[in-house]
Coordinates of C-alpha atoms in Angstrom, one line a residue:
M8 CA 44.2 -40.6 30.5
D9 CA 41.0 -41.9 32.2
R10 CA 39.7 -38.4 32.9
P11 CA 39.0 -35.1 31.0
F12 CA 41.7 -32.6 30.4
T13 CA 41.0 -30.3 33.4
Y14 CA 41.8 -26.6 33.7
V15 CA 41.1 -24.0 36.3
N16 CA 40.1 -20.4 35.7
M17 CA 40.1 -17.8 38.5
A18 CA 40.5 -14.0 38.9
I19 CA 42.5 -12.7 41.8
T20 CA 43.5 -9.4 43.3
A21 CA 47.1 -8.3 43.5
D22 CA 47.2 -9.7 47.0
G23 CA 45.8 -13.0 45.9
K24 CA 42.1 -12.8 47.0
I25 CA 39.2 -14.1 45.0
T26 CA 36.7 -12.1 47.1
S27 CA 36.4 -10.3 50.4
A28 CA 36.2 -11.8 53.9
R29 CA 32.4 -11.2 53.6
R30 CA 32.3 -13.3 50.4
D31 CA 30.9 -10.4 48.4
Y32 CA 30.4 -10.9 44.7
P33 CA 33.8 -10.1 43.1
R34 CA 33.8 -6.9 41.1
F35 CA 37.4 -6.1 40.5
T36 CA 38.1 -7.3 36.9
S37 CA 37.5 -5.7 33.6
P38 CA 35.3 -6.6 30.6
V39 CA 38.4 -8.1 29.0
D40 CA 38.5 -10.7 31.8
S41 CA 34.8 -11.5 31.1
R42 CA 35.6 -12.2 27.5
M43 CA 38.5 -14.4 28.5
M44 CA 36.3 -16.3 30.8
D45 CA 33.7 -16.7 28.0
R46 CA 36.4 -18.1 25.6
L47 CA 37.6 -20.7 28.2
R48 CA 33.9 -21.7 28.7
A49 CA 33.4 -21.9 24.9
E50 CA 36.3 -24.4 24.6
A51 CA 35.0 -26.7 27.4
D52 CA 32.6 -29.6 27.3
A53 CA 31.6 -29.2 30.9
I54 CA 32.1 -26.7 33.8
L55 CA 32.5 -27.7 37.4
V56 CA 31.8 -25.5 40.4
G57 CA 31.9 -26.3 44.1
A58 CA 29.1 -25.7 46.7
G59 CA 30.8 -22.7 48.3
T60 CA 30.9 -20.7 45.1
L61 CA 27.5 -21.8 44.1
R62 CA 26.0 -20.5 47.4
A63 CA 28.0 -17.3 47.3
D64 CA 27.4 -16.3 43.7
D65 CA 24.7 -18.6 42.1
P66 CA 26.6 -18.3 38.8
A67 CA 24.8 -18.7 35.5
L68 CA 27.6 -20.9 34.0
H69 CA 27.0 -20.4 30.3
V70 CA 28.8 -18.8 27.4
R71 CA 27.5 -15.3 27.3
E72 CA 28.8 -13.4 24.3
L73 CA 27.3 -14.1 20.9
A74 CA 30.8 -14.2 19.3
M75 CA 31.9 -16.8 21.8
Q76 CA 28.8 -18.8 21.2
E77 CA 29.6 -18.8 17.5
Y78 CA 33.2 -19.8 18.3
R79 CA 31.9 -22.7 20.3
R80 CA 29.8 -23.9 17.4
S81 CA 32.9 -23.6 15.1
L82 CA 34.6 -26.1 17.4
G83 CA 31.8 -28.6 16.8
K84 CA 30.6 -28.5 20.4
T85 CA 27.0 -28.6 21.6
R86 CA 25.3 -25.3 22.4
G87 CA 25.3 -25.7 26.1
L88 CA 28.0 -26.8 28.6
I89 CA 27.3 -29.6 31.0
K90 CA 27.1 -28.1 34.5
V91 CA 28.7 -30.1 37.2
L92 CA 27.7 -28.9 40.7
V93 CA 29.6 -30.4 43.6
T94 CA 27.9 -30.6 46.9
A95 CA 28.3 -33.2 49.7
S96 CA 25.0 -32.1 51.3
L97 CA 22.8 -31.7 48.2
D98 CA 21.8 -28.3 49.6
L99 CA 21.2 -26.2 46.5
A100 CA 18.1 -24.4 47.7
G101 CA 17.6 -21.0 46.0
L102 CA 20.2 -21.5 43.3
D103 CA 17.9 -20.6 40.4
R104 CA 20.6 -19.6 37.9
A105 CA 23.0 -22.5 38.6
L106 CA 20.1 -24.9 38.3
A107 CA 18.7 -23.4 35.1
D108 CA 19.5 -25.0 31.8
P109 CA 18.4 -22.7 29.0
D110 CA 21.0 -24.0 26.6
G111 CA 20.2 -27.7 27.1
G112 CA 23.6 -28.8 28.1
G113 CA 22.4 -30.7 31.1
I114 CA 23.1 -30.6 34.8
I115 CA 24.9 -33.1 37.0
V116 CA 24.9 -32.8 40.7
A117 CA 27.8 -34.7 42.3
T118 CA 27.2 -35.7 45.9
T119 CA 28.0 -38.4 48.5
E120 CA 26.3 -41.6 49.4
E121 CA 25.1 -40.1 52.7
A122 CA 23.3 -37.1 51.1
P123 CA 19.6 -36.9 52.0
T124 CA 17.3 -38.8 49.5
A125 CA 14.6 -36.2 50.0
R126 CA 16.9 -33.5 48.4
E127 CA 17.7 -35.9 45.6
A128 CA 14.0 -36.2 44.9
E129 CA 13.6 -32.4 44.8
L130 CA 16.3 -32.2 42.2
A131 CA 15.2 -35.1 40.1
S132 CA 13.3 -33.0 37.5
R133 CA 16.2 -30.5 37.0
A134 CA 19.4 -32.5 37.2
E135 CA 21.0 -35.9 37.3
V136 CA 22.3 -36.8 40.8
W137 CA 25.5 -38.8 41.0
R138 CA 26.5 -40.3 44.3
V139 CA 30.3 -40.6 44.1
G140 CA 32.1 -41.2 47.4
R141 CA 31.4 -41.4 51.1
G142 CA 31.9 -38.4 53.4
R143 CA 33.2 -36.3 50.6
V144 CA 32.7 -36.3 46.8
D145 CA 35.3 -38.6 45.2
L146 CA 36.6 -36.3 42.5
R147 CA 38.7 -38.8 40.8
L148 CA 35.7 -41.1 40.4
L149 CA 33.6 -38.1 39.3
L150 CA 36.1 -37.1 36.6
R151 CA 36.3 -40.7 35.4
R152 CA 32.6 -40.9 35.0
L153 CA 32.6 -37.5 33.2
K154 CA 35.1 -38.9 30.7
E155 CA 32.9 -41.9 30.2
R156 CA 30.1 -39.5 29.5
G157 CA 32.1 -37.9 26.7
V158 CA 33.6 -34.9 28.5
E159 CA 37.0 -34.3 27.0
R160 CA 37.7 -30.8 28.4
L161 CA 36.5 -29.8 31.9
L162 CA 36.7 -26.2 33.1
V163 CA 36.8 -25.6 36.9
E164 CA 35.7 -22.3 38.3
G165 CA 36.2 -22.8 42.0
G166 CA 36.1 -22.1 44.7
G167 CA 39.2 -22.4 46.7
E168 CA 38.3 -25.6 48.5
T169 CA 37.2 -27.4 45.4
N170 CA 40.3 -26.2 43.5
W171 CA 42.5 -27.5 46.4
A172 CA 40.7 -30.9 46.4
L173 CA 41.5 -31.3 42.7
V174 CA 45.1 -30.1 42.9
E175 CA 45.7 -32.3 46.0
H176 CA 44.7 -35.4 44.0
D177 CA 46.7 -34.2 40.9
L178 CA 43.6 -33.8 38.8
I179 CA 44.5 -30.4 37.3
D180 CA 46.4 -29.9 34.0
E181 CA 46.4 -26.2 33.5
I182 CA 45.7 -23.0 35.4
H183 CA 44.5 -19.7 34.1
V184 CA 44.7 -16.7 36.4
T185 CA 43.7 -13.1 35.9
L186 CA 45.7 -10.8 38.1
A187 CA 43.7 -7.7 38.7
P188 CA 45.0 -4.3 39.8
A189 CA 43.1 -4.3 43.1
L190 CA 43.7 -5.0 46.8
L191 CA 41.3 -6.5 49.3
G192 CA 43.3 -7.8 52.2
G193 CA 41.7 -9.7 55.1
R194 CA 43.1 -12.7 56.9
N195 CA 39.8 -14.5 56.3
A196 CA 39.4 -13.5 52.6
P197 CA 39.7 -16.6 50.5
T198 CA 42.4 -17.3 47.9
W199 CA 41.9 -19.4 44.7
L200 CA 43.6 -22.3 46.5
E201 CA 42.5 -23.1 50.0
G202 CA 42.5 -26.5 51.9
E203 CA 45.2 -27.8 54.2
G204 CA 48.1 -27.0 51.9
W205 CA 51.5 -28.7 51.5
T206 CA 54.9 -28.4 53.2
M207 CA 57.7 -26.8 51.3
D208 CA 59.1 -30.2 50.3
Q209 CA 55.8 -31.1 48.7
V210 CA 55.6 -28.0 46.6
R211 CA 54.0 -28.5 43.1
R212 CA 55.7 -26.9 40.2
L213 CA 54.2 -25.1 37.2
T214 CA 55.6 -24.0 33.8
L215 CA 54.5 -20.8 32.3
V216 CA 52.6 -21.3 29.0
D217 CA 51.6 -17.7 28.3
L218 CA 51.6 -14.3 29.8
R219 CA 49.6 -11.3 28.5
R220 CA 48.9 -7.8 29.6
E221 CA 45.7 -6.0 28.8
G222 CA 45.6 -2.6 30.3
D223 CA 46.4 -3.0 34.0
E224 CA 45.4 -6.7 34.2
V225 CA 47.8 -9.6 33.7
Y226 CA 46.7 -12.9 32.3
L227 CA 48.7 -15.9 33.4
H228 CA 48.5 -19.4 31.9
W229 CA 50.4 -22.2 33.6
A230 CA 50.7 -26.0 33.0
V231 CA 51.2 -28.4 35.9
V232 CA 54.6 -30.1 35.8
R233 CA 54.4 -33.8 36.4
D234 CA 56.7 -36.7 35.6
E235 CA 54.1 -39.3 34.8
P236 CA 50.7 -38.9 33.1
S237 CA 47.9 -38.3 35.6

């Protein structure tokens, strides 16, 4: 396979939302979900997040718990994850946490050929800028370059448009979803998979790898079904 093993992790409400229509920071999961997220991060070589999630949350994108940091070391991995920030515009102003690199994993900003050179210069001291694709970030090329960089396991943490772009191009191998006991509603509230979507005859199939219940939360782990290697 010419790309990393790629897996998505998202938390959703019982009605399928990842946040409210106002894009508030999601606060509907338990500390157990936080630990599960940390474990998935600990097992990854790099973590990929799209511009929408970056601007909404400015996530820190590191392994937080000491136990999970030690678990990561036991796997022979470097202390810090490589952060892969996807933005066609290179507009990352004010994202102090996402652009911080206290663990020394490194930051890669994936953008397009048309992105402003002035913004690239502003980021030069904090991140590598990769221009991959015209009009939109070429995710297949990006993942190929990450593989060449030594990334074997890539964790994706959204958002819905980025997830869709990866699923659309058959670049996702597994999906981890926390189903939380909460309702948000809202026709404009995003789900974990947005984009144009498919027709029923194009539906993609999954196979259930694991299902766990912790309190009122359910943890679902699926693998993508495909006939040929991606």
